[in-house]
Amino acid sequence: MDDLNKNRYLICLLASGMLLYYAVPRLSISAGGTEGLFSLFWLALALMVIAGNLTGLLYTPSKKKRQQLSKSQRKRIKARFYQ
């Protein structure tokens, strides 16, 4: 399951990079009115999508870390009951 999530993050990251590659030359940030506003918001949204996918790809804990974390949490829970 962990590999599927990493693959999904990678595919989404590549797709958003492709969208940026094709859209940036066509967007005019310096244009006035709604065209410039749309360009700014579109770029901000695209950068948030890329940042979210990078965060998910880089900071997702592995299964081993999750299992070790759950063992340490179990010890803490047992310690609370005995005290």
mmCIF file of C-alpha atoms in Angstrom:
data_model
loop_
_atom_site.group_PDB
_atom_site.id
_atom_site.type_symbol
_atom_site.label_atom_id
_atom_site.label_comp_id
_atom_site.label_asym_id
_atom_site.label_seq_id
_atom_site.Cartn_x
_atom_site.Cartn_y
_atom_site.Cartn_z
ATOM 1 C CA MET A 1 0.000 0.000 0.000
ATOM 2 C CA ASP A 2 2.866 2.352 0.773
ATOM 3 C CA ASP A 3 4.367 1.921 -2.701
ATOM 4 C CA LEU A 4 1.012 2.690 -4.311
ATOM 5 C CA ASN A 5 0.809 6.005 -2.474
ATOM 6 C CA LYS A 6 4.342 6.943 -3.497
ATOM 7 C CA ASN A 7 3.564 6.088 -7.114
ATOM 8 C CA ARG A 8 0.388 8.159 -6.962
ATOM 9 C CA TYR A 9 2.273 11.142 -5.512
ATOM 10 C CA LEU A 10 4.919 10.802 -8.202
ATOM 11 C CA ILE A 11 2.353 10.614 -11.022
ATOM 12 C CA CYS A 12 0.471 13.638 -9.662
ATOM 13 C CA LEU A 13 3.737 15.528 -9.317
ATOM 14 C CA LEU A 14 4.712 14.757 -12.905
ATOM 15 C CA ALA A 15 1.256 15.670 -14.202
ATOM 16 C CA SER A 16 1.264 18.995 -12.369
ATOM 17 C CA GLY A 17 4.773 19.687 -13.671
ATOM 18 C CA MET A 18 3.574 19.045 -17.207
ATOM 19 C CA LEU A 19 0.633 21.390 -16.678
ATOM 20 C CA LEU A 20 3.010 24.090 -15.476
ATOM 21 C CA TYR A 21 5.329 23.478 -18.430
ATOM 22 C CA TYR A 22 2.519 24.061 -20.915
ATOM 23 C CA ALA A 23 0.658 26.801 -19.036
ATOM 24 C CA VAL A 24 3.389 29.176 -17.862
ATOM 25 C CA PRO A 25 4.262 30.538 -21.339
ATOM 26 C CA ARG A 26 0.566 31.130 -22.039
ATOM 27 C CA LEU A 27 -0.289 32.847 -18.756
ATOM 28 C CA SER A 28 0.344 36.570 -18.569
ATOM 29 C CA ILE A 29 0.786 37.733 -15.008
ATOM 30 C CA SER A 30 1.385 41.326 -16.039
ATOM 31 C CA ALA A 31 -1.997 41.598 -17.764
ATOM 32 C CA GLY A 32 -4.549 43.739 -16.037
ATOM 33 C CA GLY A 33 -7.981 42.797 -14.820
ATOM 34 C CA THR A 34 -9.319 39.309 -14.493
ATOM 35 C CA GLU A 35 -6.748 37.768 -16.843
ATOM 36 C CA GLY A 36 -3.841 38.705 -14.583
ATOM 37 C CA LEU A 37 -5.770 37.723 -11.470
ATOM 38 C CA PHE A 38 -6.641 34.349 -12.973
ATOM 39 C CA SER A 39 -2.986 33.780 -13.889
ATOM 40 C CA LEU A 40 -1.809 34.543 -10.364
ATOM 41 C CA PHE A 41 -4.402 32.311 -8.735
ATOM 42 C CA TRP A 42 -3.766 29.486 -11.189
ATOM 43 C CA LEU A 43 -0.034 29.581 -10.538
ATOM 44 C CA ALA A 44 -0.583 29.738 -6.771
ATOM 45 C CA LEU A 45 -2.887 26.717 -6.930
ATOM 46 C CA ALA A 46 -0.427 24.790 -9.108
ATOM 47 C CA LEU A 47 2.416 25.516 -6.695
ATOM 48 C CA MET A 48 0.276 24.362 -3.754
ATOM 49 C CA VAL A 49 -0.496 21.120 -5.589
ATOM 50 C CA ILE A 50 3.207 20.545 -6.229
ATOM 51 C CA ALA A 51 4.084 21.363 -2.620
ATOM 52 C CA GLY A 52 1.427 18.986 -1.309
ATOM 53 C CA ASN A 53 2.575 16.144 -3.513
ATOM 54 C CA LEU A 54 6.227 16.720 -2.613
ATOM 55 C CA THR A 55 5.324 16.740 1.075
ATOM 56 C CA GLY A 56 3.401 13.506 0.712
ATOM 57 C CA LEU A 57 6.185 11.895 -1.267
ATOM 58 C CA LEU A 58 9.047 12.932 1.003
ATOM 59 C CA TYR A 59 7.504 12.798 4.466
ATOM 60 C CA THR A 60 5.276 9.722 4.388
ATOM 61 C CA PRO A 61 6.486 7.338 7.103
ATOM 62 C CA SER A 62 7.295 3.813 6.015
ATOM 63 C CA LYS A 63 5.476 0.742 7.332
ATOM 64 C CA LYS A 64 8.380 -0.187 9.587
ATOM 65 C CA LYS A 65 8.390 3.225 11.207
ATOM 66 C CA ARG A 66 4.629 3.072 11.708
ATOM 67 C CA GLN A 67 4.894 -0.357 13.321
ATOM 68 C CA GLN A 68 7.709 0.777 15.598
ATOM 69 C CA LEU A 69 5.766 3.877 16.496
ATOM 70 C CA SER A 70 2.721 1.836 17.389
ATOM 71 C CA LYS A 71 4.843 -0.413 19.641
ATOM 72 C CA SER A 72 6.229 2.591 21.500
ATOM 73 C CA GLN A 73 2.741 4.024 21.817
ATOM 74 C CA ARG A 74 1.555 0.716 23.282
ATOM 75 C CA LYS A 75 4.286 0.908 25.900
ATOM 76 C CA ARG A 76 3.219 4.435 26.818
ATOM 77 C CA ILE A 77 -0.398 3.364 27.122
ATOM 78 C CA LYS A 78 0.556 0.437 29.372
ATOM 79 C CA ALA A 79 2.719 2.736 31.474
ATOM 80 C CA ARG A 80 -0.243 5.060 31.986
ATOM 81 C CA PHE A 81 -2.413 2.244 33.276
ATOM 82 C CA TYR A 82 0.187 1.008 35.745
ATOM 83 C CA GLN A 83 0.937 4.392 37.250
#
